Amino acid sequence: MPGWQRYLQQNPGDQITFLSIAADIGGPEAARPWHEAAGATFTTVVDSENRLGRLLDYKIIPNGLFLDAEGRLVGKWLAFNVANPECIDAVNAFRAGTLAPFEAGVDGAGAALTPVERELYETRVRFGAALAAAGRTGEAILEWQKALIMDPGNFVLRKQIWKLRFPEKFLPTIDFDWQKEQLAREREEEEEMQAAGCGPDGCVLPVRQ
Amino acid sequence: MKLGDRLPDLLFTSLDGTQVSLSSLRGRPALLFVWASW
């Protein structure tokens, strides 16, 4: 955020509209401290249900979405970072009107879900979001964990769960070292569950021969 | 959704409570920066 504020201050002009979108289940109150700490002069809106993430099926954040004047997607950069000179080059070219349509960056491998499974997954994500918004945190975590088992590469979802379970690891500062350790722990647990035949709805009981 | 597709007219709420629709951005290219507090 502060990086983009600096970029916009150092590169003024109205060739494009810059819109910051906080994909935060915590809503405006979660996003506001970061917006204010950056001294942001651009508009920040909140996508607390991660609608864009579900629409564009990305599993990580931050991302840059480039729209033409008609609202069409002409560029998508996953893991979009102001500290990456190539990202800045793309933005400069976009402002100059010389950027060709592109997709860049990396995303986590998506789970191979059938259409019915995808519907179930998205229902769990939306239900979890509604529970979280209603303050039913424990139930929200359980619902999201069921969804995460279906799509373990989804870091957007995993981090939302972490923020509910371990809020102290995100405020006042984000503990990225803890996130690496927690991810390793959870990956190990998920592999053990999978080996034991367990999934989002429980474990398969061994059949007595 | 793929390149070239028009994003649906999603409606978001800004930090000051005003509604911002994606359709309101039309008329000028736009860069949407999606981030999170985590």
PDB file of C-alpha atoms in Angstrom, chain A residues 14-144:
ATOM      1  CA  ASP A  14      -5.112  10.643 -14.742  1.00  0.00           C
ATOM      2  CA  GLN A  15      -4.410   8.220 -17.562  1.00  0.00           C
ATOM      3  CA  ILE A  16      -5.842   5.394 -15.494  1.00  0.00           C
ATOM      4  CA  THR A  17      -8.007   4.949 -12.429  1.00  0.00           C
ATOM      5  CA  PHE A  18      -6.282   3.192  -9.535  1.00  0.00           C
ATOM      6  CA  LEU A  19      -8.656   1.303  -7.264  1.00  0.00           C
ATOM      7  CA  SER A  20      -7.450  -0.552  -4.201  1.00  0.00           C
ATOM      8  CA  ILE A  21      -9.568  -3.545  -3.242  1.00  0.00           C
ATOM      9  CA  ALA A  22      -9.130  -5.098   0.195  1.00  0.00           C
ATOM     10  CA  ALA A  23     -10.154  -8.757   0.063  1.00  0.00           C
ATOM     11  CA  ASP A  24     -10.643  -8.906   3.801  1.00  0.00           C
ATOM     12  CA  ILE A  25     -13.347 -10.808   5.635  1.00  0.00           C
ATOM     13  CA  GLY A  26     -12.990  -8.277   8.426  1.00  0.00           C
ATOM     14  CA  GLY A  27     -14.531  -5.613   6.185  1.00  0.00           C
ATOM     15  CA  PRO A  28     -13.682  -1.894   6.278  1.00  0.00           C
ATOM     16  CA  GLU A  29     -12.433  -2.003   9.871  1.00  0.00           C
ATOM     17  CA  ALA A  30      -9.758  -4.540   8.927  1.00  0.00           C
ATOM     18  CA  ALA A  31      -8.660  -2.616   5.851  1.00  0.00           C
ATOM     19  CA  ARG A  32      -8.818   0.909   7.257  1.00  0.00           C
ATOM     20  CA  PRO A  33      -5.634   0.806   9.413  1.00  0.00           C
ATOM     21  CA  TRP A  34      -3.557  -0.264   6.421  1.00  0.00           C
ATOM     22  CA  HIS A  35      -5.096   2.343   4.123  1.00  0.00           C
ATOM     23  CA  GLU A  36      -4.517   5.106   6.678  1.00  0.00           C
ATOM     24  CA  ALA A  37      -1.003   3.969   7.602  1.00  0.00           C
ATOM     25  CA  ALA A  38      -0.087   4.210   3.922  1.00  0.00           C
ATOM     26  CA  GLY A  39      -1.422   7.777   3.759  1.00  0.00           C
ATOM     27  CA  ALA A  40      -3.390   6.551   0.769  1.00  0.00           C
ATOM     28  CA  THR A  41      -5.057   9.183  -1.374  1.00  0.00           C
ATOM     29  CA  PHE A  42      -6.625   6.615  -3.691  1.00  0.00           C
ATOM     30  CA  THR A  43      -9.948   4.929  -3.033  1.00  0.00           C
ATOM     31  CA  THR A  44     -10.008   1.620  -1.182  1.00  0.00           C
ATOM     32  CA  VAL A  45     -13.080  -0.588  -1.326  1.00  0.00           C
ATOM     33  CA  VAL A  46     -13.691  -3.871   0.426  1.00  0.00           C
ATOM     34  CA  ASP A  47     -14.427  -7.241  -1.160  1.00  0.00           C
ATOM     35  CA  SER A  48     -15.105  -9.083   2.097  1.00  0.00           C
ATOM     36  CA  GLU A  49     -16.588 -12.107   0.334  1.00  0.00           C
ATOM     37  CA  ASN A  50     -13.645 -12.385  -2.078  1.00  0.00           C
ATOM     38  CA  ARG A  51     -16.012 -12.213  -5.044  1.00  0.00           C
ATOM     39  CA  LEU A  52     -13.216 -11.249  -7.405  1.00  0.00           C
ATOM     40  CA  GLY A  53     -11.138 -14.167  -6.179  1.00  0.00           C
ATOM     41  CA  ARG A  54     -13.944 -16.618  -6.891  1.00  0.00           C
ATOM     42  CA  LEU A  55     -14.658 -14.960 -10.258  1.00  0.00           C
ATOM     43  CA  LEU A  56     -11.059 -15.017 -11.433  1.00  0.00           C
ATOM     44  CA  ASP A  57     -10.154 -18.153  -9.477  1.00  0.00           C
ATOM     45  CA  TYR A  58      -6.927 -16.931  -7.950  1.00  0.00           C
ATOM     46  CA  LYS A  59      -5.491 -18.523  -4.852  1.00  0.00           C
ATOM     47  CA  ILE A  60      -3.027 -15.871  -3.735  1.00  0.00           C
ATOM     48  CA  ILE A  61      -2.916 -12.151  -3.098  1.00  0.00           C
ATOM     49  CA  PRO A  62      -1.857  -9.395  -3.898  1.00  0.00           C
ATOM     50  CA  ASN A  63      -2.931  -9.187  -7.513  1.00  0.00           C
ATOM     51  CA  GLY A  64      -3.159  -6.560 -10.233  1.00  0.00           C
ATOM     52  CA  LEU A  65      -6.142  -6.597 -12.570  1.00  0.00           C
ATOM     53  CA  PHE A  66      -5.922  -4.360 -15.628  1.00  0.00           C
ATOM     54  CA  LEU A  67      -9.219  -3.264 -17.185  1.00  0.00           C
ATOM     55  CA  ASP A  68      -9.652  -1.340 -20.415  1.00  0.00           C
ATOM     56  CA  ALA A  69     -12.007   1.651 -20.682  1.00  0.00           C
ATOM     57  CA  GLU A  70     -14.877  -0.753 -21.435  1.00  0.00           C
ATOM     58  CA  GLY A  71     -14.289  -2.743 -18.252  1.00  0.00           C
ATOM     59  CA  ARG A  72     -12.750  -5.715 -20.046  1.00  0.00           C
ATOM     60  CA  LEU A  73      -9.940  -7.664 -18.423  1.00  0.00           C
ATOM     61  CA  VAL A  74      -6.791  -6.958 -20.445  1.00  0.00           C
ATOM     62  CA  GLY A  75      -4.187  -7.985 -17.912  1.00  0.00           C
ATOM     63  CA  LYS A  76      -3.888 -10.142 -14.834  1.00  0.00           C
ATOM     64  CA  TRP A  77      -0.784 -10.239 -12.640  1.00  0.00           C
ATOM     65  CA  LEU A  78      -0.809 -12.609  -9.690  1.00  0.00           C
ATOM     66  CA  ALA A  79       1.562 -11.820  -6.807  1.00  0.00           C
ATOM     67  CA  PHE A  80       1.570  -8.222  -8.084  1.00  0.00           C
ATOM     68  CA  ASN A  81       4.192  -6.313  -6.167  1.00  0.00           C
ATOM     69  CA  VAL A  82       5.182  -2.650  -6.342  1.00  0.00           C
ATOM     70  CA  ALA A  83       8.716  -3.716  -5.436  1.00  0.00           C
ATOM     71  CA  ASN A  84       8.928  -5.731  -8.654  1.00  0.00           C
ATOM     72  CA  PRO A  85      10.304  -3.498 -11.444  1.00  0.00           C
ATOM     73  CA  GLU A  86       8.479  -5.601 -14.039  1.00  0.00           C
ATOM     74  CA  CYS A  87       5.168  -4.803 -12.362  1.00  0.00           C
ATOM     75  CA  ILE A  88       6.019  -1.106 -12.480  1.00  0.00           C
ATOM     76  CA  ASP A  89       6.978  -1.411 -16.153  1.00  0.00           C
ATOM     77  CA  ALA A  90       3.607  -2.999 -16.864  1.00  0.00           C
ATOM     78  CA  VAL A  91       1.766  -0.200 -15.061  1.00  0.00           C
ATOM     79  CA  ASN A  92       3.761   2.456 -16.923  1.00  0.00           C
ATOM     80  CA  ALA A  93       3.031   0.793 -20.247  1.00  0.00           C
ATOM     81  CA  PHE A  94      -0.645   0.503 -19.279  1.00  0.00           C
ATOM     82  CA  ARG A  95      -0.745   4.233 -18.556  1.00  0.00           C
ATOM     83  CA  ALA A  96       0.938   4.946 -21.887  1.00  0.00           C
ATOM     84  CA  GLY A  97      -1.581   2.781 -23.723  1.00  0.00           C
ATOM     85  CA  THR A  98       1.116   0.432 -24.999  1.00  0.00           C
ATOM     86  CA  LEU A  99       0.476  -2.658 -22.874  1.00  0.00           C
ATOM     87  CA  ALA A 100      -0.598  -5.748 -24.810  1.00  0.00           C
ATOM     88  CA  PRO A 101      -3.040  -8.153 -23.118  1.00  0.00           C
ATOM     89  CA  PHE A 102      -1.195 -10.472 -20.749  1.00  0.00           C
ATOM     90  CA  GLU A 103      -1.291 -12.843 -17.831  1.00  0.00           C
ATOM     91  CA  ALA A 104       1.648 -12.959 -15.471  1.00  0.00           C
ATOM     92  CA  GLY A 105       2.710 -14.104 -12.056  1.00  0.00           C
ATOM     93  CA  VAL A 106       2.176 -17.417 -10.353  1.00  0.00           C
ATOM     94  CA  ASP A 107      -0.769 -18.960  -8.651  1.00  0.00           C
ATOM     95  CA  GLY A 108      -1.204 -22.006  -6.471  1.00  0.00           C
ATOM     96  CA  ALA A 109      -2.293 -25.125  -8.294  1.00  0.00           C
ATOM     97  CA  GLY A 110      -6.070 -25.279  -8.169  1.00  0.00           C
ATOM     98  CA  ALA A 111      -7.828 -28.385  -6.989  1.00  0.00           C
ATOM     99  CA  ALA A 112      -9.372 -30.513  -9.733  1.00  0.00           C
ATOM    100  CA  LEU A 113     -12.973 -30.249  -8.561  1.00  0.00           C
ATOM    101  CA  THR A 114     -15.961 -31.516 -10.460  1.00  0.00           C
ATOM    102  CA  PRO A 115     -18.704 -28.926 -11.099  1.00  0.00           C
ATOM    103  CA  VAL A 116     -20.723 -30.276  -8.153  1.00  0.00           C
ATOM    104  CA  GLU A 117     -17.670 -30.223  -5.903  1.00  0.00           C
ATOM    105  CA  ARG A 118     -16.912 -26.660  -7.028  1.00  0.00           C
ATOM    106  CA  GLU A 119     -20.471 -25.673  -6.119  1.00  0.00           C
ATOM    107  CA  LEU A 120     -20.113 -27.303  -2.697  1.00  0.00           C
ATOM    108  CA  TYR A 121     -16.748 -25.630  -2.181  1.00  0.00           C
ATOM    109  CA  GLU A 122     -18.070 -22.176  -3.040  1.00  0.00           C
ATOM    110  CA  THR A 123     -21.136 -22.725  -0.863  1.00  0.00           C
ATOM    111  CA  ARG A 124     -18.881 -23.548   2.083  1.00  0.00           C
ATOM    112  CA  VAL A 125     -16.773 -20.450   1.419  1.00  0.00           C
ATOM    113  CA  ARG A 126     -19.830 -18.186   1.212  1.00  0.00           C
ATOM    114  CA  PHE A 127     -21.461 -19.780   4.255  1.00  0.00           C
ATOM    115  CA  GLY A 128     -18.234 -19.366   6.214  1.00  0.00           C
ATOM    116  CA  ALA A 129     -18.091 -15.712   5.200  1.00  0.00           C
ATOM    117  CA  ALA A 130     -21.666 -15.179   6.384  1.00  0.00           C
ATOM    118  CA  LEU A 131     -20.909 -16.903   9.702  1.00  0.00           C
ATOM    119  CA  ALA A 132     -17.788 -14.797  10.189  1.00  0.00           C
ATOM    120  CA  ALA A 133     -19.708 -11.611   9.420  1.00  0.00           C
ATOM    121  CA  ALA A 134     -22.297 -12.654  12.021  1.00  0.00           C
ATOM    122  CA  GLY A 135     -19.584 -13.087  14.644  1.00  0.00           C
ATOM    123  CA  ARG A 136     -19.954 -16.881  14.688  1.00  0.00           C
ATOM    124  CA  THR A 137     -16.217 -17.298  14.402  1.00  0.00           C
ATOM    125  CA  GLY A 138     -15.878 -20.924  15.490  1.00  0.00           C
ATOM    126  CA  GLU A 139     -18.494 -22.086  13.005  1.00  0.00           C
ATOM    127  CA  ALA A 140     -16.932 -19.965  10.253  1.00  0.00           C
ATOM    128  CA  ILE A 141     -13.541 -21.577  10.864  1.00  0.00           C
ATOM    129  CA  LEU A 142     -15.034 -25.073  10.695  1.00  0.00           C
ATOM    130  CA  GLU A 143     -16.849 -24.314   7.444  1.00  0.00           C
ATOM    131  CA  TRP A 144     -13.782 -22.796   5.833  1.00  0.00           C
TER     132      TRP A 144
END
